[in-house]
mmCIF file of C-alpha atoms and ligand atoms in Angstrom:
data_model
loop_
_atom_site.group_PDB
_atom_site.id
_atom_site.type_symbol
_atom_site.label_atom_id
_atom_site.label_comp_id
_atom_site.label_asym_id
_atom_site.label_seq_id
_atom_site.Cartn_x
_atom_site.Cartn_y
_atom_site.Cartn_z
ATOM 1 C CA UNK A 65 -4.406 28.098 -7.468
ATOM 2 C CA UNK A 66 -5.531 24.742 -8.388
ATOM 3 C CA UNK A 67 -3.433 21.915 -7.306
ATOM 4 C CA UNK A 68 -1.630 19.847 -10.152
ATOM 5 C CA UNK A 69 -3.073 16.075 -10.124
ATOM 6 C CA UNK A 70 -0.642 13.026 -9.303
ATOM 7 C CA UNK A 71 -2.584 10.429 -11.316
ATOM 8 C CA UNK A 72 -2.175 6.928 -9.834
ATOM 9 C CA UNK A 73 -3.561 5.331 -12.836
ATOM 10 C CA UNK A 74 -1.260 6.687 -15.399
ATOM 11 C CA UNK A 75 1.742 6.266 -13.136
ATOM 12 C CA UNK A 76 0.988 2.593 -12.972
ATOM 13 C CA UNK A 77 0.292 2.156 -16.334
ATOM 14 C CA UNK A 78 3.858 3.088 -16.956
ATOM 15 C CA UNK A 79 5.587 0.947 -14.430
ATOM 16 C CA UNK A 80 3.289 -2.067 -14.680
ATOM 17 C CA UNK A 81 4.581 -1.763 -18.588
ATOM 18 C CA UNK A 82 8.008 -2.261 -16.675
ATOM 19 C CA UNK A 83 7.176 -4.975 -14.448
ATOM 20 C CA UNK A 84 5.526 -6.689 -18.030
ATOM 21 C CA UNK A 85 8.673 -6.526 -19.467
ATOM 22 C CA UNK A 86 10.883 -7.804 -16.396
ATOM 23 C CA UNK A 87 8.047 -10.826 -15.895
ATOM 24 C CA UNK A 88 8.715 -11.888 -19.752
ATOM 25 C CA UNK A 89 12.216 -12.262 -19.443
ATOM 26 C CA UNK A 90 11.778 -13.638 -16.272
ATOM 27 C CA UNK A 91 9.341 -16.519 -18.270
ATOM 28 C CA UNK A 92 11.488 -16.706 -20.937
ATOM 29 C CA UNK A 93 14.006 -18.165 -18.401
ATOM 30 C CA UNK A 94 11.489 -20.703 -17.257
ATOM 31 C CA UNK A 95 10.312 -18.581 -14.461
ATOM 32 C CA UNK A 96 6.951 -17.069 -14.511
ATOM 33 C CA UNK A 97 6.718 -14.759 -11.221
ATOM 34 C CA UNK A 98 3.561 -16.006 -9.421
ATOM 35 C CA UNK A 99 1.827 -14.549 -6.776
ATOM 36 C CA UNK A 100 -0.838 -16.013 -4.353
ATOM 37 C CA UNK A 101 -3.595 -14.590 -2.556
ATOM 38 C CA UNK A 102 -5.417 -15.843 0.195
ATOM 39 C CA UNK A 103 -8.744 -14.613 1.323
ATOM 40 C CA UNK A 104 -10.927 -15.568 4.090
ATOM 41 C CA UNK A 105 -14.668 -14.825 4.510
ATOM 42 C CA UNK A 106 -16.597 -12.528 2.265
ATOM 43 C CA UNK A 107 -15.844 -8.460 3.342
ATOM 44 C CA UNK A 108 -16.716 -6.835 -0.052
ATOM 45 C CA UNK A 109 -14.470 -4.551 -0.550
ATOM 46 C CA UNK A 110 -11.661 -6.957 -0.049
ATOM 47 C CA UNK A 111 -13.201 -8.895 -2.648
ATOM 48 C CA UNK A 112 -13.244 -5.842 -5.128
ATOM 49 C CA UNK A 113 -9.492 -5.380 -4.131
ATOM 50 C CA UNK A 114 -8.346 -8.931 -4.869
ATOM 51 C CA UNK A 115 -9.985 -9.219 -7.593
ATOM 52 C CA UNK A 116 -7.947 -6.251 -9.110
ATOM 53 C CA UNK A 117 -4.703 -7.538 -7.742
ATOM 54 C CA UNK A 118 -5.300 -10.828 -9.766
ATOM 55 C CA UNK A 119 -6.544 -8.838 -12.788
ATOM 56 C CA UNK A 120 -3.744 -6.730 -12.708
ATOM 57 C CA UNK A 121 -1.245 -9.911 -12.181
ATOM 58 C CA UNK A 122 -2.624 -11.441 -15.835
ATOM 59 C CA UNK A 123 -2.439 -8.124 -17.534
ATOM 60 C CA UNK A 124 1.352 -8.071 -16.433
ATOM 61 C CA UNK A 125 2.174 -11.420 -17.437
ATOM 62 C CA UNK A 126 2.256 -12.985 -14.026
ATOM 63 C CA UNK A 127 0.942 -16.194 -12.852
ATOM 64 C CA UNK A 128 -1.609 -15.889 -9.868
ATOM 65 C CA UNK A 129 -3.437 -17.934 -7.636
ATOM 66 C CA UNK A 130 -6.464 -16.896 -5.853
ATOM 67 C CA UNK A 131 -7.328 -18.834 -2.532
ATOM 68 C CA UNK A 132 -10.777 -17.954 -1.431
ATOM 69 C CA UNK A 133 -11.525 -19.575 2.136
ATOM 70 C CA UNK A 134 -14.806 -19.958 4.567
ATOM 71 C CA UNK A 135 -14.802 -17.125 7.071
ATOM 72 C CA UNK A 136 -15.124 -19.957 9.235
ATOM 73 C CA UNK A 137 -11.622 -21.592 8.244
ATOM 74 C CA UNK A 138 -9.514 -22.306 11.193
ATOM 75 C CA UNK A 139 -5.978 -21.011 12.355
ATOM 76 C CA UNK A 140 -4.710 -24.296 12.090
ATOM 77 C CA UNK A 141 -5.534 -24.245 8.295
ATOM 78 C CA UNK A 142 -4.771 -21.287 7.329
ATOM 79 C CA UNK A 143 -1.512 -21.809 8.455
ATOM 80 C CA UNK A 144 -1.031 -25.327 6.914
ATOM 81 C CA UNK A 145 -2.028 -23.136 3.289
ATOM 82 C CA UNK A 146 0.520 -20.566 4.025
ATOM 83 C CA UNK A 147 3.127 -23.247 4.813
ATOM 84 C CA UNK A 148 2.123 -24.540 1.905
ATOM 85 C CA UNK A 149 2.859 -21.781 -0.545
ATOM 86 C CA UNK A 150 5.755 -21.379 1.492
ATOM 87 C CA UNK A 151 7.113 -24.231 -0.212
ATOM 88 C CA UNK A 152 5.596 -24.072 -3.467
ATOM 89 C CA UNK A 153 8.242 -23.230 -6.536
ATOM 90 C CA UNK A 154 5.566 -21.758 -8.702
ATOM 91 C CA UNK A 155 4.571 -19.136 -6.406
ATOM 92 C CA UNK A 156 7.404 -16.090 -5.502
ATOM 93 C CA UNK A 157 4.706 -14.023 -3.734
ATOM 94 C CA UNK A 158 2.069 -14.615 -0.774
ATOM 95 C CA UNK A 159 -0.552 -12.069 0.412
ATOM 96 C CA UNK A 160 -3.224 -13.255 3.355
ATOM 97 C CA UNK A 161 -5.686 -10.045 2.733
ATOM 98 C CA UNK A 162 -6.419 -8.329 5.824
ATOM 99 C CA UNK A 163 -8.476 -8.056 8.034
ATOM 100 C CA UNK A 164 -8.947 -11.117 8.618
ATOM 101 C CA UNK A 165 -11.827 -12.698 10.700
ATOM 102 C CA UNK A 166 -11.523 -12.185 14.158
ATOM 103 C CA UNK A 167 -10.574 -15.769 15.630
ATOM 104 C CA UNK A 168 -7.655 -15.200 13.190
ATOM 105 C CA UNK A 169 -4.625 -13.731 14.381
ATOM 106 C CA UNK A 170 -3.318 -11.689 11.680
ATOM 107 C CA UNK A 171 -0.078 -11.185 13.311
ATOM 108 C CA UNK A 172 0.734 -15.365 13.733
ATOM 109 C CA UNK A 173 -0.817 -15.768 10.080
ATOM 110 C CA UNK A 174 1.909 -12.880 8.795
ATOM 111 C CA UNK A 175 4.762 -14.203 10.388
ATOM 112 C CA UNK A 176 4.182 -17.726 9.056
ATOM 113 C CA UNK A 177 4.764 -16.059 5.581
ATOM 114 C CA UNK A 178 8.410 -16.727 4.618
ATOM 115 C CA UNK A 179 10.033 -13.157 4.611
ATOM 116 C CA UNK A 180 11.441 -14.387 0.745
ATOM 117 C CA UNK A 181 7.676 -14.253 -0.565
ATOM 118 C CA UNK A 182 6.595 -11.404 2.061
ATOM 119 C CA UNK A 183 5.920 -9.270 -1.147
ATOM 120 C CA UNK A 184 3.412 -7.260 1.038
ATOM 121 C CA UNK A 185 6.195 -6.330 3.547
ATOM 122 C CA UNK A 186 3.910 -6.918 6.407
ATOM 123 C CA UNK A 187 6.483 -9.499 8.215
ATOM 124 C CA UNK A 188 8.070 -7.631 11.251
ATOM 125 C CA UNK A 189 11.303 -9.258 9.251
ATOM 126 C CA UNK A 190 10.649 -7.007 6.657
ATOM 127 C CA UNK A 191 9.269 -4.104 8.773
ATOM 128 C CA UNK A 192 12.775 -4.389 10.500
ATOM 129 C CA UNK A 193 14.698 -4.013 7.201
ATOM 130 C CA UNK A 194 12.952 -0.965 6.580
ATOM 131 C CA UNK A 195 13.566 0.566 9.686
ATOM 132 C CA UNK A 196 17.312 -0.151 9.621
ATOM 133 C CA UNK A 197 17.574 0.873 6.068
ATOM 134 C CA UNK A 198 18.644 -3.178 4.660
ATOM 135 C CA UNK A 199 16.856 -4.367 1.527
ATOM 136 C CA UNK A 200 13.571 -6.088 1.965
ATOM 137 C CA UNK A 201 9.958 -6.031 0.529
ATOM 138 C CA UNK A 202 8.545 -2.782 1.446
ATOM 139 C CA UNK A 203 4.822 -2.160 2.537
ATOM 140 C CA UNK A 204 2.903 -1.515 -1.188
ATOM 141 C CA UNK A 205 0.389 1.226 0.238
ATOM 142 C CA UNK A 206 3.772 3.652 1.228
ATOM 143 C CA UNK A 207 6.029 2.118 -1.331
ATOM 144 C CA UNK A 208 3.606 3.565 -3.877
ATOM 145 C CA UNK A 209 3.100 7.039 -2.066
ATOM 146 C CA UNK A 210 7.072 7.276 -2.144
ATOM 147 C CA UNK A 211 6.863 6.456 -6.195
ATOM 148 C CA UNK A 212 4.547 9.006 -6.288
ATOM 149 C CA UNK A 213 6.319 11.595 -4.776
ATOM 150 C CA UNK A 214 9.513 10.579 -7.052
ATOM 151 C CA UNK A 215 7.258 11.045 -10.061
ATOM 152 C CA UNK A 216 6.886 15.269 -9.286
ATOM 153 C CA UNK A 217 10.797 15.062 -8.492
ATOM 154 C CA UNK A 218 10.252 14.809 -4.733
ATOM 155 C CA UNK A 219 12.273 11.556 -4.199
ATOM 156 C CA UNK A 220 14.434 13.401 -1.918
ATOM 157 C CA UNK A 221 13.150 15.372 1.080
ATOM 158 C CA UNK A 222 15.742 16.941 2.402
ATOM 159 C CA UNK A 223 15.026 20.172 4.100
ATOM 160 C CA UNK A 224 11.233 19.503 3.982
ATOM 161 C CA UNK A 225 8.760 18.697 6.520
ATOM 162 C CA UNK A 226 6.412 15.589 6.210
ATOM 163 C CA UNK A 227 3.341 14.856 8.036
ATOM 164 C CA UNK A 228 1.839 11.493 8.277
ATOM 165 C CA UNK A 229 -1.401 11.091 9.815
ATOM 166 C CA UNK A 230 -2.089 7.145 11.015
ATOM 167 C CA UNK A 231 0.488 5.091 12.288
ATOM 168 C CA UNK A 232 -0.791 1.782 11.690
ATOM 169 C CA UNK A 233 1.516 -0.804 10.614
ATOM 170 C CA UNK A 234 0.982 -1.026 7.111
ATOM 171 C CA UNK A 235 0.638 2.316 6.282
ATOM 172 C CA UNK A 236 1.427 4.963 8.361
ATOM 173 C CA UNK A 237 4.261 3.640 10.486
ATOM 174 C CA UNK A 238 6.168 2.408 7.323
ATOM 175 C CA UNK A 239 5.167 5.784 5.281
ATOM 176 C CA UNK A 240 6.933 7.608 8.173
ATOM 177 C CA UNK A 241 10.264 5.208 7.536
ATOM 178 C CA UNK A 242 10.500 5.439 4.167
ATOM 179 C CA UNK A 243 9.858 9.482 4.238
ATOM 180 C CA UNK A 244 12.480 9.402 6.606
ATOM 181 C CA UNK A 245 14.863 7.634 4.475
ATOM 182 C CA UNK A 246 14.524 10.138 1.798
ATOM 183 C CA UNK A 247 15.652 12.736 4.239
ATOM 184 C CA UNK A 248 12.167 14.796 5.229
ATOM 185 C CA UNK A 249 11.674 15.836 9.045
ATOM 186 C CA UNK A 250 9.347 13.471 9.835
ATOM 187 C CA UNK A 251 6.043 14.093 12.153
ATOM 188 C CA UNK A 252 3.540 11.405 12.591
ATOM 189 C CA UNK A 253 -0.014 12.160 14.142
ATOM 190 C CA UNK A 254 -2.866 10.087 15.272
ATOM 191 C CA UNK A 255 -5.920 10.161 17.479
ATOM 192 C CA UNK A 256 -3.838 11.293 20.253
ATOM 193 C CA UNK A 257 -2.626 14.294 18.825
ATOM 194 C CA UNK A 258 -3.808 17.034 20.229
ATOM 195 C CA UNK A 259 -3.753 19.740 17.281
ATOM 196 C CA UNK A 260 -3.948 18.223 13.837
ATOM 197 C CA UNK A 261 -4.237 21.263 12.313
ATOM 198 C CA UNK A 262 -0.942 22.899 13.914
ATOM 199 C CA UNK A 263 1.125 20.044 12.462
ATOM 200 C CA UNK A 264 -0.424 19.990 8.876
ATOM 201 C CA UNK A 265 -0.002 23.332 8.355
ATOM 202 C CA UNK A 266 3.800 23.340 8.600
ATOM 203 C CA UNK A 267 3.969 20.001 6.105
ATOM 204 C CA UNK A 268 5.395 20.396 2.621
ATOM 205 C CA UNK A 269 4.048 16.980 2.079
ATOM 206 C CA UNK A 270 0.847 15.557 4.336
ATOM 207 C CA UNK A 271 0.032 11.853 3.886
ATOM 208 C CA UNK A 272 -3.783 11.004 5.227
ATOM 209 C CA UNK A 273 -4.055 7.530 6.079
ATOM 210 C CA UNK A 274 -6.574 7.161 8.416
ATOM 211 C CA UNK A 275 -10.181 6.051 7.338
ATOM 212 C CA UNK A 276 -12.080 8.963 7.926
ATOM 213 C CA UNK A 277 -13.882 11.509 5.412
ATOM 214 C CA UNK A 278 -12.663 15.099 5.755
ATOM 215 C CA UNK A 279 -9.768 14.539 7.765
ATOM 216 C CA UNK A 280 -7.713 17.413 5.971
ATOM 217 C CA UNK A 281 -9.396 20.356 5.139
ATOM 218 C CA UNK A 282 -7.957 23.540 3.312
ATOM 219 C CA UNK A 283 -7.960 25.413 6.412
ATOM 220 C CA UNK A 284 -5.104 22.874 7.460
ATOM 221 C CA UNK A 285 -3.232 22.760 4.314
ATOM 222 C CA UNK A 286 -0.144 25.131 3.415
ATOM 223 C CA UNK A 287 -0.366 26.761 0.224
ATOM 224 C CA UNK A 288 1.686 24.428 -2.440
ATOM 225 C CA UNK A 289 2.100 21.291 -0.165
ATOM 226 C CA UNK A 290 2.207 18.174 -1.497
ATOM 227 C CA UNK A 291 -1.261 15.660 -0.449
ATOM 228 C CA UNK A 292 -1.383 12.272 -0.728
ATOM 229 C CA UNK A 293 -4.528 10.556 0.022
ATOM 230 C CA UNK A 294 -4.449 7.254 1.403
ATOM 231 C CA UNK A 295 -7.859 7.135 2.683
ATOM 232 C CA UNK A 296 -10.746 4.518 1.187
ATOM 233 C CA UNK A 297 -13.764 5.663 2.656
ATOM 234 C CA UNK A 298 -17.806 6.088 1.320
ATOM 235 C CA UNK A 299 -19.915 9.040 1.124
ATOM 236 C CA UNK A 300 -22.973 9.468 1.894
ATOM 237 C CA UNK A 301 -24.125 9.116 -1.796
ATOM 238 C CA UNK A 302 -22.014 5.641 -1.598
ATOM 239 C CA UNK A 303 -19.227 6.900 -3.734
ATOM 240 C CA UNK A 304 -15.698 6.058 -3.027
ATOM 241 C CA UNK A 305 -13.641 9.048 -1.337
ATOM 242 C CA UNK A 306 -10.658 9.726 0.506
ATOM 243 C CA UNK A 307 -9.553 11.254 4.043
ATOM 244 C CA UNK A 308 -8.667 14.703 2.239
ATOM 245 C CA UNK A 309 -11.810 16.769 1.330
ATOM 246 C CA UNK A 310 -10.390 17.126 -2.099
ATOM 247 C CA UNK A 311 -12.573 19.500 -3.522
ATOM 248 C CA UNK A 312 -11.436 22.491 -0.883
ATOM 249 C CA UNK A 313 -7.653 21.371 -0.594
ATOM 250 C CA UNK A 314 -6.987 21.132 -4.378
ATOM 251 C CA UNK A 315 -7.256 25.006 -4.706
ATOM 252 C CA UNK A 316 -4.844 25.454 -1.723
ATOM 253 C CA UNK A 317 -2.486 22.505 -2.401
ATOM 254 C CA UNK A 318 0.396 22.546 -4.991
ATOM 255 C CA UNK A 319 0.015 18.833 -5.917
ATOM 256 C CA UNK A 320 -3.166 16.498 -4.856
ATOM 257 C CA UNK A 321 -3.882 12.112 -5.408
ATOM 258 C CA UNK A 322 -7.226 11.626 -6.250
ATOM 259 C CA UNK A 323 -9.507 8.992 -4.744
ATOM 260 C CA UNK A 324 -9.956 7.002 -6.935
ATOM 261 C CA UNK A 325 -7.024 6.472 -9.387
ATOM 262 C CA UNK A 326 -4.613 7.658 -6.874
ATOM 263 C CA UNK A 327 -2.741 5.516 -4.248
ATOM 264 C CA UNK A 328 -4.746 2.258 -4.832
ATOM 265 C CA UNK A 329 -3.755 1.585 -8.055
ATOM 266 C CA UNK A 330 0.032 2.300 -7.145
ATOM 267 C CA UNK A 331 -0.624 -0.475 -4.241
ATOM 268 C CA UNK A 332 -1.543 -2.843 -6.478
ATOM 269 C CA UNK A 333 1.723 -1.850 -8.924
ATOM 270 C CA UNK A 334 3.965 -2.199 -6.178
ATOM 271 C CA UNK A 335 2.722 -5.554 -5.221
ATOM 272 C CA UNK A 336 3.905 -6.568 -8.733
ATOM 273 C CA UNK A 337 6.860 -4.736 -8.418
ATOM 274 C CA UNK A 338 7.619 -6.499 -5.482
ATOM 275 C CA UNK A 339 6.585 -10.003 -7.020
ATOM 276 C CA UNK A 340 8.760 -9.889 -9.868
ATOM 277 C CA UNK A 341 11.737 -8.690 -7.618
ATOM 278 C CA UNK A 342 11.184 -11.985 -5.722
ATOM 279 C CA UNK A 343 10.954 -14.004 -8.961
ATOM 280 C CA UNK A 344 14.497 -11.943 -10.025
ATOM 281 C CA UNK A 345 15.905 -12.786 -6.160
ATOM 282 C CA UNK A 346 14.933 -16.482 -6.483
ATOM 283 C CA UNK A 347 16.793 -17.024 -10.029
ATOM 284 C CA UNK A 348 19.804 -15.062 -8.944
ATOM 285 C CA UNK A 349 20.165 -16.977 -5.678
ATOM 286 C CA UNK A 350 19.711 -20.292 -8.311
HETATM 287 N N1 NDP B 1567 -5.489 3.041 -0.813
HETATM 288 C C1 NDP B 1567 -4.722 2.105 -0.480
HETATM 289 O O1 NDP B 1567 -4.227 0.974 -1.136
HETATM 290 C C2 NDP B 1567 -5.054 1.681 1.012
HETATM 291 C C3 NDP B 1567 -5.933 2.261 1.759
HETATM 292 N N2 NDP B 1567 -6.269 2.154 2.786
HETATM 293 C C4 NDP B 1567 -6.794 2.896 3.586
HETATM 294 O O2 NDP B 1567 -6.198 4.071 4.319
HETATM 295 C C5 NDP B 1567 -6.735 4.005 5.586
HETATM 296 C C6 NDP B 1567 -6.095 3.831 6.771
HETATM 297 O O3 NDP B 1567 -5.727 2.349 6.928
HETATM 298 P P1 NDP B 1567 -5.023 1.761 7.997
HETATM 299 O O4 NDP B 1567 -4.132 2.804 8.162
HETATM 300 O O5 NDP B 1567 -5.079 0.359 7.584
HETATM 301 O O6 NDP B 1567 -6.227 2.334 9.135
HETATM 302 P P2 NDP B 1567 -6.070 1.930 10.903
HETATM 303 O O7 NDP B 1567 -7.402 2.173 11.373
HETATM 304 O O8 NDP B 1567 -5.300 0.992 10.774
HETATM 305 O O9 NDP B 1567 -5.718 3.324 11.489
HETATM 306 C C7 NDP B 1567 -5.686 4.344 11.426
HETATM 307 C C8 NDP B 1567 -4.885 5.464 12.012
HETATM 308 O O10 NDP B 1567 -5.771 6.708 11.774
HETATM 309 C C9 NDP B 1567 -5.890 7.318 13.230
HETATM 310 N N3 NDP B 1567 -7.242 8.251 13.788
HETATM 311 C C10 NDP B 1567 -7.939 8.036 13.534
HETATM 312 N N4 NDP B 1567 -8.454 8.912 13.672
HETATM 313 C C11 NDP B 1567 -7.630 9.920 13.333
HETATM 314 C C12 NDP B 1567 -7.909 11.399 13.763
HETATM 315 N N5 NDP B 1567 -9.437 12.077 13.794
HETATM 316 N N6 NDP B 1567 -7.020 12.388 13.597
HETATM 317 C C13 NDP B 1567 -6.033 11.707 13.590
HETATM 318 N N7 NDP B 1567 -5.683 10.383 13.326
HETATM 319 C C14 NDP B 1567 -6.348 9.762 13.519
HETATM 320 C C15 NDP B 1567 -5.662 5.889 14.341
HETATM 321 O O11 NDP B 1567 -4.878 6.732 15.373
HETATM 322 P P3 NDP B 1567 -4.765 5.290 16.596
HETATM 323 O O12 NDP B 1567 -3.584 4.589 16.304
HETATM 324 O O13 NDP B 1567 -4.740 6.393 17.895
HETATM 325 O O14 NDP B 1567 -5.866 4.624 16.851
HETATM 326 C C16 NDP B 1567 -4.798 5.141 13.086
HETATM 327 O O15 NDP B 1567 -3.204 5.233 13.802
HETATM 328 C C17 NDP B 1567 -8.384 3.134 5.598
HETATM 329 O O16 NDP B 1567 -9.187 4.228 4.914
HETATM 330 C C18 NDP B 1567 -7.658 2.430 4.311
HETATM 331 O O17 NDP B 1567 -8.951 1.658 4.063
HETATM 332 C C19 NDP B 1567 -5.269 1.054 3.476
HETATM 333 C C20 NDP B 1567 -4.372 0.389 2.262
HETATM 334 C C21 NDP B 1567 -4.178 0.247 1.403
HETATM 335 N N1 GUE B 1568 -2.619 -8.027 2.989
HETATM 336 C C1 GUE B 1568 -2.743 -6.746 2.352
HETATM 337 N N2 GUE B 1568 -2.199 -6.192 1.857
HETATM 338 C C2 GUE B 1568 -3.015 -4.995 1.162
HETATM 339 O O1 GUE B 1568 -2.351 -4.407 -0.056
HETATM 340 C C3 GUE B 1568 -4.658 -4.692 1.509
HETATM 341 C C4 GUE B 1568 -5.011 -5.379 2.663
HETATM 342 N N3 GUE B 1568 -4.477 -6.197 2.891
HETATM 343 N N4 GUE B 1568 -6.090 -5.278 2.698
HETATM 344 C C5 GUE B 1568 -7.249 -4.037 2.411
HETATM 345 C C6 GUE B 1568 -6.122 -2.751 1.870
HETATM 346 C C7 GUE B 1568 -6.488 -1.871 0.662
HETATM 347 N N5 GUE B 1568 -6.105 -2.082 -0.609
HETATM 348 C C8 GUE B 1568 -6.452 -1.785 -1.430
HETATM 349 C C9 GUE B 1568 -6.076 -1.953 -2.584
HETATM 350 C C10 GUE B 1568 -6.206 -1.675 -3.647
HETATM 351 C C11 GUE B 1568 -7.276 -0.360 -4.072
HETATM 352 C C12 GUE B 1568 -7.735 0.085 -5.305
HETATM 353 O O2 GUE B 1568 -7.412 -0.655 -6.317
HETATM 354 N N6 GUE B 1568 -8.114 1.301 -5.153
HETATM 355 C C13 GUE B 1568 -8.911 1.754 -6.565
HETATM 356 C C14 GUE B 1568 -10.451 1.822 -6.568
HETATM 357 C C15 GUE B 1568 -11.132 0.340 -5.871
HETATM 358 C C16 GUE B 1568 -12.868 0.504 -5.592
HETATM 359 O O3 GUE B 1568 -13.401 0.741 -6.970
HETATM 360 O O4 GUE B 1568 -13.270 -0.096 -4.987
HETATM 361 C C17 GUE B 1568 -8.878 3.261 -6.400
HETATM 362 O O5 GUE B 1568 -8.504 3.937 -5.815
HETATM 363 O O6 GUE B 1568 -8.424 4.074 -7.929
HETATM 364 C C18 GUE B 1568 -7.707 -0.124 -2.652
HETATM 365 C C19 GUE B 1568 -7.021 -0.445 -1.439
HETATM 366 C C20 GUE B 1568 -4.971 -2.875 0.016
HETATM 367 N N7 GUE B 1568 -4.668 -3.477 0.976
HETATM 368 MG MG1 MG B 1569 -7.910 -11.087 13.669
#
């Protein structure tokens, strides 16, 4: 058996076309949805992701502003920029690219973003809303993973067992909450898990969000399971690869997401969706 591929580029094209339609309707009413991206320092991976985000905005008819700052920027300067964007009516979404240089407190900066513009879904108000099942911005990466599950008819996971590998605040934890919201029985594994394979072998859905190659191999996967690979790593040849041993796992899984072309583009797509939604909310509140 060879797994069917969940194509994040194809699904993104579809969803971004809907975003473009909504953005055009807003623009016609005088409200062009606007996203501000703040990048501090010169992490090369961050540069690529940020460039992809800005390009995606342009293609979908969103207004985007990229603010690049030197790694020596002070926290007070950064907080002042966030506050200015909070008060800028042309900006509906604010994203501060993580990780920040070590002298800047990620948490403090994220909390300074107005929850009404927190399109990344990282603010405690957004995380709390997800936890209690209230509307709020959802973290884009797990949100994109849920859209991928929906696209294969697995939007409702009642009776299914989902295993998430990783428990970060930006991927693993919100992923687990969204799977729970979709009625899955959820297990969250991490570096302190005694027998990772024991858990993953029972899973109907596995989401790998660790940041290490080959965390999930074929022997760890139940035949027919859905495997979602969030990881972004480089192999020995410098090629982009995920956390999953794709070549091995594809012969066991029922569905699999590739890297590149899987979760990565979906993350950007959900960022666009949330930015348009932020602009629509502003309009309905006015
Ligand atoms: N495609 C996309 O759009 C995105 C991709 N990513 C990628 O996803 C990956 C994860 O990102 P992020 O969540 O930010 O990473 P973090 O480093 O914050 O979290 C990694 C998690 O993996 C756990 N872990 C580490 N080693 C193991 C192991 N051997 N077995 C089981 N669990 C382990 C850690 O456990 P512990 O908590 O105990 O330390 C931690 O919870 C990275 O490769 C990142 O680049 C991230 C965001 C978006
Ligand atoms: N505040 C904040 N929000 C984020 O959403 C955020 C962040 N910080 N920090 C870093 C991670 C990582 N991330 C990715 C986005 C797109 C791709 C992506 O487009 N990947 C392409 C390939 C990119 C390439 O060629 O390198 C793909 O998988 O096909 C990957 C990773 C968002 N993150
Ligand atoms: Mg820091």
